[in-house]
Short mmCIF file of C-alpha atoms in Angstrom, two decimals:
data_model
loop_
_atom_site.label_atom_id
_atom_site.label_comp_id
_atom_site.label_asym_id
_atom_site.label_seq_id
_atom_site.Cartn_x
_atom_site.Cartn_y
_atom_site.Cartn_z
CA UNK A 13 55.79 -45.33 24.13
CA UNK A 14 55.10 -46.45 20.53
CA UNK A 15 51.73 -44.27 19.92
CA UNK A 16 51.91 -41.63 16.93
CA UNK A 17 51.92 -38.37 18.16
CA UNK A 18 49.44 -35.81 16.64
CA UNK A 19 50.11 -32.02 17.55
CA UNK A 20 47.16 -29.43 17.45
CA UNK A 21 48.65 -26.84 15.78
CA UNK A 22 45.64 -24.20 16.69
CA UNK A 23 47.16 -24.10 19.95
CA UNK A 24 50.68 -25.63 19.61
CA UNK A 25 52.94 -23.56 17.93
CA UNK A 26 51.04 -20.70 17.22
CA UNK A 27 54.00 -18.51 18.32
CA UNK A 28 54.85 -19.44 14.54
CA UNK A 29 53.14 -18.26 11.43
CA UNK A 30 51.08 -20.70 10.23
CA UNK A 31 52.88 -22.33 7.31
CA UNK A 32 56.10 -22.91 9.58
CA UNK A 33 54.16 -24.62 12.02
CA UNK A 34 54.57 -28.32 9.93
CA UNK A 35 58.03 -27.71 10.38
CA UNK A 36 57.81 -27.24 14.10
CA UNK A 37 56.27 -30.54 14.59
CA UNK A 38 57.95 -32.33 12.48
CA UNK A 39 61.32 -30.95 13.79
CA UNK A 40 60.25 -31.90 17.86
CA UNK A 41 59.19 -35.41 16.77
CA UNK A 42 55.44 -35.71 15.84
CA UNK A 43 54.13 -37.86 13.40
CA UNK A 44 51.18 -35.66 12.46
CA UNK A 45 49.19 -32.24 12.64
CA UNK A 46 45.84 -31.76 12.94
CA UNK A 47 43.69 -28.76 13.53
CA UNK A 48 40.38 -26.82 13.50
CA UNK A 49 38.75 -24.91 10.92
CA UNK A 50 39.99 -25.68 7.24
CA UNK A 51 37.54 -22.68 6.12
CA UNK A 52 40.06 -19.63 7.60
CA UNK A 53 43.58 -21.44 6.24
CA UNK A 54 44.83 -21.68 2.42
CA UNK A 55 44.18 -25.41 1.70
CA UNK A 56 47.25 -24.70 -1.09
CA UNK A 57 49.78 -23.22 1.06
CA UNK A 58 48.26 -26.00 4.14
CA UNK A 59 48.82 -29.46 1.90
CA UNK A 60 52.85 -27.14 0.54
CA UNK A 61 53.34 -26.82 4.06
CA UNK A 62 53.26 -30.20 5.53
CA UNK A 63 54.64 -31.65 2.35
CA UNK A 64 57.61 -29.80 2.18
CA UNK A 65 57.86 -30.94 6.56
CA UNK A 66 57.58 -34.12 5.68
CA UNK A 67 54.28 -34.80 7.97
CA UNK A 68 50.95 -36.27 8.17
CA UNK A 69 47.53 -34.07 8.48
CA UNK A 70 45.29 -36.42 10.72
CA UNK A 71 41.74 -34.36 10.20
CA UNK A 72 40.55 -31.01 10.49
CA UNK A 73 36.72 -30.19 12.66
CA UNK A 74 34.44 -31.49 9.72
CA UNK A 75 31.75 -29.86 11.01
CA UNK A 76 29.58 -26.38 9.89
CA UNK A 77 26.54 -24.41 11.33
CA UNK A 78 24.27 -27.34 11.43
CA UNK A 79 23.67 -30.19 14.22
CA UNK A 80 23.46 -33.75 13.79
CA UNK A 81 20.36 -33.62 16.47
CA UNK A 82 18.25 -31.07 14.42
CA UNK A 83 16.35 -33.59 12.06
CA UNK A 84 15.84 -30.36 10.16
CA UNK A 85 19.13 -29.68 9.78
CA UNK A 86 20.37 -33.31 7.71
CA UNK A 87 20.78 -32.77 4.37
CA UNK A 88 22.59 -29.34 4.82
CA UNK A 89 24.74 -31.24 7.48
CA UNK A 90 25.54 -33.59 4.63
CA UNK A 91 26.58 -30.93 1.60
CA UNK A 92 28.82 -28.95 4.81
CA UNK A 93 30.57 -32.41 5.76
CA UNK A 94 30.92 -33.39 1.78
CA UNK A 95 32.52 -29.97 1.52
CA UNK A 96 35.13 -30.65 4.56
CA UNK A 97 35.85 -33.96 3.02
CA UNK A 98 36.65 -32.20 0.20
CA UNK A 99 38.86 -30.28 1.51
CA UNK A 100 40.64 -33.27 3.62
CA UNK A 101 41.24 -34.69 0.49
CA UNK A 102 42.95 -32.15 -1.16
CA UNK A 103 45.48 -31.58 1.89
CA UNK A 104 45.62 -34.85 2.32
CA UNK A 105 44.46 -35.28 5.38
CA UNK A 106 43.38 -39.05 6.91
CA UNK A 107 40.07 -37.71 8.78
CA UNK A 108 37.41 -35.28 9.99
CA UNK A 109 35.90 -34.34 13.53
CA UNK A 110 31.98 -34.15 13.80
CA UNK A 111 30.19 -33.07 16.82
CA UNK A 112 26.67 -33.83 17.94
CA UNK A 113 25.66 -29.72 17.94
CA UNK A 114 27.02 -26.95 16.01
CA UNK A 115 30.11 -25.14 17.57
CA UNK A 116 30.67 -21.06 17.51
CA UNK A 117 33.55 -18.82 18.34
CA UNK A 118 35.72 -20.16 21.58
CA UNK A 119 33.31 -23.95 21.13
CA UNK A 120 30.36 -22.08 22.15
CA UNK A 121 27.74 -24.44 21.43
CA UNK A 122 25.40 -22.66 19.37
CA UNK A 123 21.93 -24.00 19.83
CA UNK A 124 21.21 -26.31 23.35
CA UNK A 125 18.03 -27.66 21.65
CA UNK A 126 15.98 -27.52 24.76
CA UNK A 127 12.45 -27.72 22.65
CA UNK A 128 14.00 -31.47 21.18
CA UNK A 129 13.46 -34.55 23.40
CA UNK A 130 16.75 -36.49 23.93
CA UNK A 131 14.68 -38.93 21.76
CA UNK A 132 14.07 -36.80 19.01
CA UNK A 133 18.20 -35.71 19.55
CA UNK A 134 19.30 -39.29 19.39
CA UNK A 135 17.69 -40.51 16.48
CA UNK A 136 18.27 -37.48 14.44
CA UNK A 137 21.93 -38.07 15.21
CA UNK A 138 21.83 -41.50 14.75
CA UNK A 139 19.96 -41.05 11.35
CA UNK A 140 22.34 -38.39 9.97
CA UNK A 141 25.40 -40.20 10.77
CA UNK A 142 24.16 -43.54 8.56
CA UNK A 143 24.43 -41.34 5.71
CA UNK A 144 27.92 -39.86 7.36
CA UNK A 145 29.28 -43.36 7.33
CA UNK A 146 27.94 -43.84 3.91
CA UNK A 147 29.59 -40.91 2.33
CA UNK A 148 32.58 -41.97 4.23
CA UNK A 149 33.01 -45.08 2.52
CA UNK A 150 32.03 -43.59 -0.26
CA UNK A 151 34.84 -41.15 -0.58
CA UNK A 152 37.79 -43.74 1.55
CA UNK A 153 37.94 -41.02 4.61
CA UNK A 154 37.48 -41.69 7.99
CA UNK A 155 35.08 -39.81 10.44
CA UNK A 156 34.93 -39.34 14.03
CA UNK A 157 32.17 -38.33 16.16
CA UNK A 158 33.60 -36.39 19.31
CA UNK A 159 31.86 -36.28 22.69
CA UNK A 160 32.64 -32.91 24.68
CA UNK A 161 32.37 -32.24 28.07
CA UNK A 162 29.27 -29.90 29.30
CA UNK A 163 30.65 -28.21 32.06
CA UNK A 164 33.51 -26.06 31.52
CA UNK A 165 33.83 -25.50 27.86
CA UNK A 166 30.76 -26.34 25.73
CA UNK A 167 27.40 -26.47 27.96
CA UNK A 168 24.41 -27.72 26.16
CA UNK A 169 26.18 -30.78 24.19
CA UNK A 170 24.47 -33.27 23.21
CA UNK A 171 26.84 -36.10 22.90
CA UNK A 172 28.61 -35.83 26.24
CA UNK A 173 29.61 -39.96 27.52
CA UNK A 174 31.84 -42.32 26.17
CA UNK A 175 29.16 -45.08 26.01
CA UNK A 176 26.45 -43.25 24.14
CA UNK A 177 28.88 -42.29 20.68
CA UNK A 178 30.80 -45.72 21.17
CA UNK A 179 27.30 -47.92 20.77
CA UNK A 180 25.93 -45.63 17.98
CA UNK A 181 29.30 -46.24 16.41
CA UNK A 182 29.35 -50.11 16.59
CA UNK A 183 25.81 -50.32 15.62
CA UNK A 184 26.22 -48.42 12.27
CA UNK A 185 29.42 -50.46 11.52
CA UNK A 186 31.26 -48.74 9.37
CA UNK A 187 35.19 -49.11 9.69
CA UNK A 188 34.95 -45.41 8.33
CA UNK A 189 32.60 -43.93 11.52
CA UNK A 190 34.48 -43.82 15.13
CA UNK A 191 34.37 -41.81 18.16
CA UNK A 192 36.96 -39.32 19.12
CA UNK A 193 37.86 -39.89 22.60
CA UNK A 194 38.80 -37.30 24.49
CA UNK A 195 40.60 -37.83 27.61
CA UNK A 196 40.56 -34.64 29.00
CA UNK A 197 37.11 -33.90 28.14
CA UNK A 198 35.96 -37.18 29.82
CA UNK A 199 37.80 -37.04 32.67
CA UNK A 200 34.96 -34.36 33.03
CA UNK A 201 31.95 -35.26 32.00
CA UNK A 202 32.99 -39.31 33.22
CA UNK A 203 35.94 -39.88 34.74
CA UNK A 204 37.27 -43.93 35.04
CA UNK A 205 39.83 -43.54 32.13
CA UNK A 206 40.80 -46.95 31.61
CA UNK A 207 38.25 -48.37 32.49
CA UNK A 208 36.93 -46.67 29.85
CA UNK A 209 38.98 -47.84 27.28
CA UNK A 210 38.93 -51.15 28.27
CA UNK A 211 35.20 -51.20 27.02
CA UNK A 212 35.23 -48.97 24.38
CA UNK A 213 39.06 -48.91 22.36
CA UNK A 214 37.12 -50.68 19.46
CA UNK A 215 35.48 -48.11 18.36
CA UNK A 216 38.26 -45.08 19.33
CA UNK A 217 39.32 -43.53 15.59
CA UNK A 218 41.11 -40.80 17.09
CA UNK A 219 42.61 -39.75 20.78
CA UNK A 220 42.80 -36.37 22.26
CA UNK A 221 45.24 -35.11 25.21
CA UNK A 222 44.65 -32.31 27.52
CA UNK A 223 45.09 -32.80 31.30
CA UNK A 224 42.45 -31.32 33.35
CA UNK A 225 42.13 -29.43 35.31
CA UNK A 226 42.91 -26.63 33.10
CA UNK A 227 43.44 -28.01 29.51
CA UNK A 228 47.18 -27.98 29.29
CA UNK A 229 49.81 -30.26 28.89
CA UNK A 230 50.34 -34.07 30.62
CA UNK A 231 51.88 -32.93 34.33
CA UNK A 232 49.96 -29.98 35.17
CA UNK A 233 46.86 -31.68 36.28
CA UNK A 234 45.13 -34.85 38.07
CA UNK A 235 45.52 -37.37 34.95
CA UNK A 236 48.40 -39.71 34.91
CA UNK A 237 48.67 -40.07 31.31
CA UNK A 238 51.87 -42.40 31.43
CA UNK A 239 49.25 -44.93 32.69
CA UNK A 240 46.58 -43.73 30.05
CA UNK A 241 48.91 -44.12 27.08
CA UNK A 242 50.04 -47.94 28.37
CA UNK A 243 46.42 -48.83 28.24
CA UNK A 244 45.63 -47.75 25.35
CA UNK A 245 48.56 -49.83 24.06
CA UNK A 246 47.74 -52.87 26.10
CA UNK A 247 44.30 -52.44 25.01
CA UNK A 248 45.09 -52.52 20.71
CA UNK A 249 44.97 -48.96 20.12
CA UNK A 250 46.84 -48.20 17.18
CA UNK A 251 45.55 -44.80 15.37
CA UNK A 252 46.94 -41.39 16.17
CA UNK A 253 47.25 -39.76 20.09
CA UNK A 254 46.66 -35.89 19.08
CA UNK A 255 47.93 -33.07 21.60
CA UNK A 256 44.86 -31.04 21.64
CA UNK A 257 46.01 -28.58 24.29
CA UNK A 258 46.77 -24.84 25.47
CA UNK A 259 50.35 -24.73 27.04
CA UNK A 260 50.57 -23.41 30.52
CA UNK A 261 53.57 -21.19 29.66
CA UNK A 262 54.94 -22.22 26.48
CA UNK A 263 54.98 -24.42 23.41
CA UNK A 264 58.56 -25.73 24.14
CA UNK A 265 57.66 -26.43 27.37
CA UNK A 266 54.18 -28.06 26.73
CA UNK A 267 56.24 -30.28 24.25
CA UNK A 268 59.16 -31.26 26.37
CA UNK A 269 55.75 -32.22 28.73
CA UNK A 270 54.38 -34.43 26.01
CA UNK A 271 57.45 -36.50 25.13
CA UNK A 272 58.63 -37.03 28.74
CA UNK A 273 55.20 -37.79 30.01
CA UNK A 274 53.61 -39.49 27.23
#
C-alpha cells in the first residue's frame, strides 16, 4: 500500500523513553510521528529527536481548556490554538488536532454543554473555526477538526458524524481547515466506512487507525482495514494514515499488525 504511515507515539512505543521513540519509528518503517499534548514534552529535545531519526512530526492535539461550541469561550480558544501553532512550528510539525469540546485526563470530555442548543453549539463552532482557518493561512499550518465517537470513550461530544465536520469544512474553504477522520471512532458513532469516504475524502486532512472493538491494532477487531486503506487510495487520498492505537499485547506486535494488514 503506498499511504504514509503516521505512528502515535503516546501509545506506540512508549516501552521507550520518549526521545528514542523517533528512532523506533523511523527504524520499523514510518514516515511520521504524531502525538498528544505538546505542553508535558520538551519542544527542544522533541524537534533533536526526530531530526536526528530522520522523521516527520504530522501534528500534535492543538487544542486547550476551551470549546469551539462555547461562544464564550472564542477568543481564548484562539490565543490557546496560536500558542499550539507555535509550538508546531518550532518542532516542525505539518499540523494540529482541534476538537469540538474541551478534552481532560483519559479524553474525558470536560463540559457536555447541556444548557447550549445544538444551534447555539453549531454556530459557535462554525464561527470560531473561520477565524481557525484564518490564522491557519495566516501562519502556512494546517488544521484538522476531529469528530469522536460518544459512546465508549468521550460521551458528551459535540462533533460526533462524518457529515457534520466534512460540510462545515467545505463551506469555510480553506485548503488549511480539514476533518480528521477517524476510522475507528466512526465505525462507532457511524459505521459504512467507505461509503464514507467515498463522499467525504475531499475534505479528510488527516486519517486515524484503531480497529474497534477495543482500540488496538488492524486484526483484532470487526474492520477490514486492507479494504479501508484501498479506498482511500482509489478514492485520492494522499495525506498521512496515523496509527492512533493501544496494542493488545505489544508494540512489536501491534506494528508487525500495521504493516501486514495495512
Amino acid at each position: 500500500m503506498g499511504l504514509r504511515k503516521c505512528a502515535c507515539i503516546d501509545t506506540l512505543y512508549t516501552e521507550l523513553p520518549w526521545n528514542e521513540r523517533f528512532q523506533a519509528a523511523k527504524d520499523d518503517g514510518f514516515e511520521a510521528v504524531e502525538f498528544w499534548d505538546w505542553r508535558i514534552r520538551d519542544l527542544e529535545e522533541t524537534a533533536k529527536a526526530a531530526k536526528d531519526a530522520g522523521i516527520q512530526i504530522s501534528g500534535f492535539n492543538g487544542d486547550a481548556d476551551y470549546s469551539l461550541v462555547d461562544p464564550e469561550h472564542k477568543e481564548k480558544y484562539l490565543t490557546e490554538l496560536k500558542k499550539s501553532i507555535g509550538a508546531a512550528k518550532k518542532v516542525g510539525a505539518l499540523s494540529v488536532t482541534i476538537h469540538s469540546n474541551a478534552l481532560g485526563d483519559g479524553g474525558v470530555v470536560v463540559n457536555h454543554y447541556d444548557h447550549l442548543s445544538d444551534t447555539v453549539k453549531l454556530c459557535a463552532m462554525y464561527d470560531t473555526l473561520l477565524e481557525c482557518a484564518k490564522l491557519a493561512e495566516k501562519e502556512d499550518i494546517n488544521v484538522n477538526l476531529e469528530a469522536l465517537n460518544i459512546t465508549t470513550d468521550h460521551e458528551g461530544n459535540f462533533l460526533k458524524y462524518t457529515q457534520m465536520g466534512a460540510e462545515i469544512c467545505s463551506l469555510i474553504g480553506s485548503p488549511r481547515l480539514k476533518l480528521l477522520y477517524d476510522v475507528y471512532h466512526m465505525q462507532i458513532n457511524e459505521g459504512c466506512i467507505c461509503d464514507t469516504i467515498s463522499n467525504y475524502s475531499g475534505q479528510f486532512g488527516h486519517i486515524h487507525v484503531a480497529d474497534a472493538p477495543g482500540r488496538h491494532e488492524p486484526g483484532t477487531g470487526e474492520i477490514n482495514y486492507k479494504k479501508v486503506i484501498r479506498h482511500l487510495e482509489e478514492c485520492g487520498y494522499e495525506g498521512y494514515v496515523g496509527y492512533e492505537l493501544f496494542p493488545l499485547t505489544d508494540t512489536k506486535a501491534a506494528v508487525k499488525a500495521i504493516m501486514e494488514e495495512c
